[in-house]
Coordinates of C-alpha atoms in Angstrom, one line a residue:
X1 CA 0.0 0.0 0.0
X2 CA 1.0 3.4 -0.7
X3 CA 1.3 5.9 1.9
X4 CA 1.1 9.7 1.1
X5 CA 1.3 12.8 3.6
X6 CA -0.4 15.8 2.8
X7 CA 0.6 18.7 4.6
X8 CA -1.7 22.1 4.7
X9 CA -1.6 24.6 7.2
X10 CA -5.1 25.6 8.3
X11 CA -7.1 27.1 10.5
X12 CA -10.6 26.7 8.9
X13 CA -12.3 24.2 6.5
X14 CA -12.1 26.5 2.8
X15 CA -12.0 25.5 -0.7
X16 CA -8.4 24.1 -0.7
X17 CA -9.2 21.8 2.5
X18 CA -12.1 20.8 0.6
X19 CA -10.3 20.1 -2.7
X20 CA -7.4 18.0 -0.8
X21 CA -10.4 16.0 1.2
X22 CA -12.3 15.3 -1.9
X23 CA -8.9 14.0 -3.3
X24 CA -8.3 12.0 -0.1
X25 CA -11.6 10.5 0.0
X26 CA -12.0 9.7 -3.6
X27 CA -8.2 7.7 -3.7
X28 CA -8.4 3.8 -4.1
X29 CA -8.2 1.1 -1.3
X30 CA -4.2 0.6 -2.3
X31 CA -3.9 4.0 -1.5
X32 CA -3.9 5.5 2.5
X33 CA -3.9 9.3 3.0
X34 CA -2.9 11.1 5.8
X35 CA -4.5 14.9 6.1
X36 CA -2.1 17.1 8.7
X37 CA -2.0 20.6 9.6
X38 CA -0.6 22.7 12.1
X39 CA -2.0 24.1 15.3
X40 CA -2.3 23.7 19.0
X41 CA -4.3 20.9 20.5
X42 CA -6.4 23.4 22.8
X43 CA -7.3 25.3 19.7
X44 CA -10.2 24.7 16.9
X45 CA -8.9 22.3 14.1
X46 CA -12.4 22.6 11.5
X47 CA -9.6 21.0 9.0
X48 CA -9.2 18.0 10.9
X49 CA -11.8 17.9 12.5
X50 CA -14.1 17.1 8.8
X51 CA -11.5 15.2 8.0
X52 CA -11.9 12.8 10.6
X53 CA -15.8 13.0 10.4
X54 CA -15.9 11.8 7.1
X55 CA -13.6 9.1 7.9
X56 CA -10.0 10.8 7.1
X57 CA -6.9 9.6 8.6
X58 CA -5.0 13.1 10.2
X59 CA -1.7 13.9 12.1
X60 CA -1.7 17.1 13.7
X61 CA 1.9 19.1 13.9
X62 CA 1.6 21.2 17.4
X63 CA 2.8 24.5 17.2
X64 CA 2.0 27.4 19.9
X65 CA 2.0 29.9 17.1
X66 CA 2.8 30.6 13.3
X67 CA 6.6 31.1 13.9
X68 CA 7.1 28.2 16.9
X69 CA 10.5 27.0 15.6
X70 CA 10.0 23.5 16.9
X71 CA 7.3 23.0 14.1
X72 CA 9.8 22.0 11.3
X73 CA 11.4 19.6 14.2
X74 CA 7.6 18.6 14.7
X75 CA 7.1 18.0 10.9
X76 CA 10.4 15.5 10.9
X77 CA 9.0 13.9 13.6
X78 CA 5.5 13.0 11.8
X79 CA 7.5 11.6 8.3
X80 CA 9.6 9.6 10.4
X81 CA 6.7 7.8 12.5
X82 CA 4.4 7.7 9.6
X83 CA 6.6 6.7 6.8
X84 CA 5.3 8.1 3.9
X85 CA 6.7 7.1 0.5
X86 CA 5.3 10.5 -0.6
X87 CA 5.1 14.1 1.2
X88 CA 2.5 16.6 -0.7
X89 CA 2.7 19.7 0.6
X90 CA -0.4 22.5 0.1
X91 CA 0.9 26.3 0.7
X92 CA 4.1 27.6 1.4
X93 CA 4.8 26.8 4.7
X94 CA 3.7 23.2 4.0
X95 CA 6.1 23.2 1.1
X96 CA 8.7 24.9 2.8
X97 CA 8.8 22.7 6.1
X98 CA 8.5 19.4 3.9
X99 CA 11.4 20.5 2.1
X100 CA 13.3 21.0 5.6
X101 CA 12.3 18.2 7.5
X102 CA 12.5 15.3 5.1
X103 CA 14.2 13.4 2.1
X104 CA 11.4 11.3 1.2
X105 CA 9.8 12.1 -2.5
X106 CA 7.8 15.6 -2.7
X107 CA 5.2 16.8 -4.3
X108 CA 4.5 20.4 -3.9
X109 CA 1.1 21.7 -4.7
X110 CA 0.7 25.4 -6.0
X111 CA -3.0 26.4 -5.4
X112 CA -2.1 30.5 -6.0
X113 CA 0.0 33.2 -5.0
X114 CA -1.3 36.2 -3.2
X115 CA 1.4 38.6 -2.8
X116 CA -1.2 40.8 0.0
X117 CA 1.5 42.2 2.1
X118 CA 5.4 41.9 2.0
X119 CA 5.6 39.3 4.2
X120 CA 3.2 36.7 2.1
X121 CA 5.4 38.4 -0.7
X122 CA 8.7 37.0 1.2
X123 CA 7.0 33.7 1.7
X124 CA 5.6 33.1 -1.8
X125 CA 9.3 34.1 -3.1
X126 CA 10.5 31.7 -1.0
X127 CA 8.2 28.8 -1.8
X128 CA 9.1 29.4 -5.5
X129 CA 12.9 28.7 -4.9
X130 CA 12.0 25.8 -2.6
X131 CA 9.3 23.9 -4.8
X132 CA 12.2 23.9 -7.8
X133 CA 13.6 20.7 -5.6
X134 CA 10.3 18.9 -5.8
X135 CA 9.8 15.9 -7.4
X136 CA 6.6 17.2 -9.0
X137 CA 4.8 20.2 -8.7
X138 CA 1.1 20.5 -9.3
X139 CA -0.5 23.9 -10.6
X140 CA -3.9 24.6 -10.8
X141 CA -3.8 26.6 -14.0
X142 CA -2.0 27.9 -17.1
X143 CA -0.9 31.5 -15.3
X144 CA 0.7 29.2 -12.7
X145 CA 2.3 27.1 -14.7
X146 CA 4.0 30.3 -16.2
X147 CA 4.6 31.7 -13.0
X148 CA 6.7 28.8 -11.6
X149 CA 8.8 28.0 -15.3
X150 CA 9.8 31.9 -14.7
X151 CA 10.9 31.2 -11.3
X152 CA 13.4 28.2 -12.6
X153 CA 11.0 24.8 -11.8
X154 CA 12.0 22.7 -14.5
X155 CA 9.0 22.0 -16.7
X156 CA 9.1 18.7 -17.3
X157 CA 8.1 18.7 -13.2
X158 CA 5.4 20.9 -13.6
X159 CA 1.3 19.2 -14.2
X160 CA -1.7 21.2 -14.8
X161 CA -4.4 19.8 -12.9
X162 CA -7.6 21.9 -12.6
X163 CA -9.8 22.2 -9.7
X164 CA -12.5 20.1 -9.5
X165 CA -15.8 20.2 -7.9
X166 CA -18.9 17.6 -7.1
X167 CA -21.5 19.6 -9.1
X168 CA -24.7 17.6 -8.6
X169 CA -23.7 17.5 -4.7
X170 CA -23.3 21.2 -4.8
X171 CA -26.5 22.1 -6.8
X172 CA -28.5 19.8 -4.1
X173 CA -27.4 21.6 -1.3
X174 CA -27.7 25.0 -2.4
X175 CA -31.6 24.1 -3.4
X176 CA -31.8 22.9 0.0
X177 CA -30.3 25.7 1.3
X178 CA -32.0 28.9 -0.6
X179 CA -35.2 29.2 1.6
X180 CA -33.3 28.7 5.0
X181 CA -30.4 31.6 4.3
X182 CA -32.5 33.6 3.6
X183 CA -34.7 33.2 6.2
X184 CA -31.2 33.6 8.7
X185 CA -30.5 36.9 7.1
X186 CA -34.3 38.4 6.8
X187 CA -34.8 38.2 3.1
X188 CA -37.8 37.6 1.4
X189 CA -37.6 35.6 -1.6
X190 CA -37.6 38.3 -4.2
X191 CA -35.1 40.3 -3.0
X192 CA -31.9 40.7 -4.9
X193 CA -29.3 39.0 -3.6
X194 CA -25.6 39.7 -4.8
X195 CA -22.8 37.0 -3.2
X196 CA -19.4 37.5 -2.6
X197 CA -17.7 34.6 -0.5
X198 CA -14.3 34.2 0.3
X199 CA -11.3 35.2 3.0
X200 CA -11.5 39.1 3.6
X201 CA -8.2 39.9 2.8
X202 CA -7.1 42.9 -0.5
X203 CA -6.2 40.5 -2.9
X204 CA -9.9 39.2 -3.1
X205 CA -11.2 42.7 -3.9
X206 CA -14.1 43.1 -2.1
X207 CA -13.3 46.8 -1.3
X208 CA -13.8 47.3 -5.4
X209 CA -17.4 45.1 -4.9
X210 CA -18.4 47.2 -2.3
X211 CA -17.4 50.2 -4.2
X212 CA -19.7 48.8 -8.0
X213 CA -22.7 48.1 -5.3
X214 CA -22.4 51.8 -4.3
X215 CA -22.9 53.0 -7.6
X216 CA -25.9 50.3 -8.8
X217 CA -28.7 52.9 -6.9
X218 CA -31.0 50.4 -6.3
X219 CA -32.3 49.8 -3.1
X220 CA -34.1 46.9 -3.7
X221 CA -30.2 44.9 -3.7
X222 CA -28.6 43.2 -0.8
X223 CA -24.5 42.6 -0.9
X224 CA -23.7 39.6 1.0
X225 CA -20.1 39.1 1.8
X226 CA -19.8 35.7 3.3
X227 CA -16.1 34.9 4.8
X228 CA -14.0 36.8 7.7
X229 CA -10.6 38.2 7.6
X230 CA -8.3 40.8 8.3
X231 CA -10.0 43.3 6.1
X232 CA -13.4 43.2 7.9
X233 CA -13.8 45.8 9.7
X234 CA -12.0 47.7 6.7
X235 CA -14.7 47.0 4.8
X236 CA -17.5 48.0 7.3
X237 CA -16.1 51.2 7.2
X238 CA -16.2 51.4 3.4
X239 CA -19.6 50.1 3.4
X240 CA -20.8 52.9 5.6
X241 CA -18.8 55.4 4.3
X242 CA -21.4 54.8 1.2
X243 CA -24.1 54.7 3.9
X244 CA -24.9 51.1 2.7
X245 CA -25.6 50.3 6.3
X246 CA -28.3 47.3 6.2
X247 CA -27.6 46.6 2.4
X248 CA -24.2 44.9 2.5
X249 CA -24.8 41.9 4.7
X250 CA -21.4 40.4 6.7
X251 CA -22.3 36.7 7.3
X252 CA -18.5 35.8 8.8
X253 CA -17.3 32.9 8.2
X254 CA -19.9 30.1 7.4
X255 CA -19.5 26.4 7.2
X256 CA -22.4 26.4 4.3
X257 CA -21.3 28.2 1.4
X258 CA -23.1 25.9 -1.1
X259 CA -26.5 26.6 0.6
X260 CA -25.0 30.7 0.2
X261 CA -24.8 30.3 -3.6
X262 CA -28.5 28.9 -3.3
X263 CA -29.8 31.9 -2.0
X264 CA -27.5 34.2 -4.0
X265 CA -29.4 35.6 -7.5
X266 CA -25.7 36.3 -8.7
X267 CA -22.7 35.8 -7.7
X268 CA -19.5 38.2 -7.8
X269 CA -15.8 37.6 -7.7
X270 CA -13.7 40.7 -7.8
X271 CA -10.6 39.4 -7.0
X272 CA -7.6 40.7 -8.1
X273 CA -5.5 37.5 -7.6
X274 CA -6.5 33.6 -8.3
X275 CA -5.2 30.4 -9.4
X276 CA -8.3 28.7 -10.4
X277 CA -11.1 29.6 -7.5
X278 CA -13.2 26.8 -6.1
X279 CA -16.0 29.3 -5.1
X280 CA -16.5 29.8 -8.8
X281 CA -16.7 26.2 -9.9
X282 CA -19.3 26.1 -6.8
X283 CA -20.8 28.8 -8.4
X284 CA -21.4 27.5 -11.7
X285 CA -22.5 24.1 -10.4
X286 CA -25.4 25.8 -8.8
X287 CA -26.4 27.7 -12.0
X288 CA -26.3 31.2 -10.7
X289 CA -25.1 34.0 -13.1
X290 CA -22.0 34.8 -12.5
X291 CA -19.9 38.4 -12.8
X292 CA -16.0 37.6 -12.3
X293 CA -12.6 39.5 -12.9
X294 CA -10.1 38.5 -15.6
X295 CA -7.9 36.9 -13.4
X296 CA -6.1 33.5 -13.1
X297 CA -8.0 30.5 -14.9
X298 CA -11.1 32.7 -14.6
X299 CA -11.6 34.0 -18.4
X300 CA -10.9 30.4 -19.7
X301 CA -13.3 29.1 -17.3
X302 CA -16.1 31.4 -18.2
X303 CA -15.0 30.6 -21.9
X304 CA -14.3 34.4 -22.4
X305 CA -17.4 35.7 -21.1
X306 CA -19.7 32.6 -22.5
X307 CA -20.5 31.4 -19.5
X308 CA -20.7 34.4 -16.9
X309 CA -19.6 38.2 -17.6
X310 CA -15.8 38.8 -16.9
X311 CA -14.4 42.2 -16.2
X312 CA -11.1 43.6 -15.5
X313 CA -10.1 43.7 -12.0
X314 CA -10.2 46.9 -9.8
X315 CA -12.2 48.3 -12.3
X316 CA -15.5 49.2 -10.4
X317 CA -17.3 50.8 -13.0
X318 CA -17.2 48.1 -15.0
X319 CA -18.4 46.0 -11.7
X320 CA -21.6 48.0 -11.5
X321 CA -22.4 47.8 -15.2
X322 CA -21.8 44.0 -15.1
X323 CA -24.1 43.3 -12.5
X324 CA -26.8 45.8 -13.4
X325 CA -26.5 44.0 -16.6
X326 CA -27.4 40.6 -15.0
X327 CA -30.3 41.9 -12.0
X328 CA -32.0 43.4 -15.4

């Protein structure tokens, strides 16, 4: 039987933990997975927790905070007991540690870079140097693939392999789910509902959604921004600085975002940074019209505009024609 270890570092369950547990779950019986990710045994581990739930075998690495510098001591520890015959790692510090701690063959998985401050800047420069030792490296798109055969990875290690998504699972639960969000956040039925869901944090644009929502002068609209981040309360400021108070919804974090895009008439990505987003696959699976920014694998997933409008990114204009376009 072959063992792999696949590293993430996570505090929540998001589309990447989603995408690596649907790959887990799906492998065959001559196959055994191991999920792991960092964090401290008093703490909540949603990663590891689902993964376990739905029948997942999981390591945790303890660390008492981001930069404990026993983790990568931790991390040798784990590959030495477990005895992988292959280490995946899922985001740079994954990638970074796995390159540290152990000998054993690598495959480093590139799900997007950020660059949102200098320090993810550091880090993602970094993981670019590191994953050019990897026995493979997985991208999710095109752009990536660029990226990384830039940055020196030889490109006979480099696969494209796109996201993928369990559509009619995702369609069911966001039938399901329509009436009941909605009911949770006060909306009757016919009330236009606009849905942006992902981390709060610059790079996925939201500041540039808020700002196209500001401009659509139609009351009748709600903005729901589902997710939590550093740039929350950032963005309650913006949203009242528009006096949008009571029109852009913040659910938080939510552990239902298929039953979201249920009760979400359109659904918005402004980001200005992607690899290939799960929330948009999501999106499409449920059938909701979707406005996204030309970013990533996101114009050759909407086929150039045939299957959703795409827009250029920080462009908020364009935002509020787009989605005026679509509530018409």
């Amino acid at each position: 039987m072959t063992r792999v270890f696949h590293l993430r570092n996570s505090d929540r369950f998001g589309g990447p933990e989603r995408l690596i547990l649907d790959q887990v779950l799906a492998a065959g019986a001559d196959t055994l997975h191991i999920v792991a990710s960092f964090g401290s045994p008093d703490a909540a581990l949603p990663f590891l927790d689902r993964a376990r739930a739905e029948g997942g075998e999981t390591c945790l690495i303890p660390q008492s905070s981001s930069y404990d510098p026993r983790a990568p001591g931790r991390v040798r520890a784990a590959v030495r007991q477990l005895t992988p015959d292959v280490v995946v790692g899922h985001d740079y510090k994954a990638n970074i540690f796995l390159a540290l701690a152990t000998d054993r063959p690598r495959v480093a998985v590139v799900h997007g870079y950020t660059s949102e401050d200098s320090k993810i800047r550091m880090f993602e420069a970094i993981d670019r140097r590191v994953v050019r030792s990897a026995e493979a490296v997985v991208v999710v798109s095109d752009v990536l693939r660029a990226q990384l055969l830039e940055a020196g990875v030889p490109p006979e290690r480099i696969h494209e392999v796109p996201n993928g998504v369990n559509a009619d699972r995702i369609a069911a639960a966001a039938h399901e789910g329509r009436a009941s969000v909605r009911a949770a956040l006060g909306l009757a039925d016919e009330v236009p509902l606009v849905l942006v869901l992902g981390r709060l944090s610059p790079e996925k644009g939201q500041d540039t959604a808020i700002d196209a929502f500001a401009a659509l002068g139609r009351e009748d609209v709600r903005l729901l921004l589902v997710g939590d981040g550093a740039s929350r309360e950032a963005l309650e400021l913006r949203a009242a600085s528009h006096d949008l108070s009571g029109r852009v919804l913040f659910a938080g974090w939510r552990d239902d975002p298929w039953a979201c895009l249920g009760a979400a008439d359109l659904f918005l990505l402004p980001s200005r940074s992607e690899g290939l987003p799960l929330a948009l696959l999501e999106a499409l699976a449920t059938g909701v019209p979707v406005v996204a920014t030309r970013v990533g694998a996101v114009a050759e997933v909407l086929e150039n505009g045939g299957c959703g409008l795409v827009i250029e990114p920080d462009e908020a204009a364009d935002m509020t024609s787009a989605i005026r376009t679509v509530l018409d």
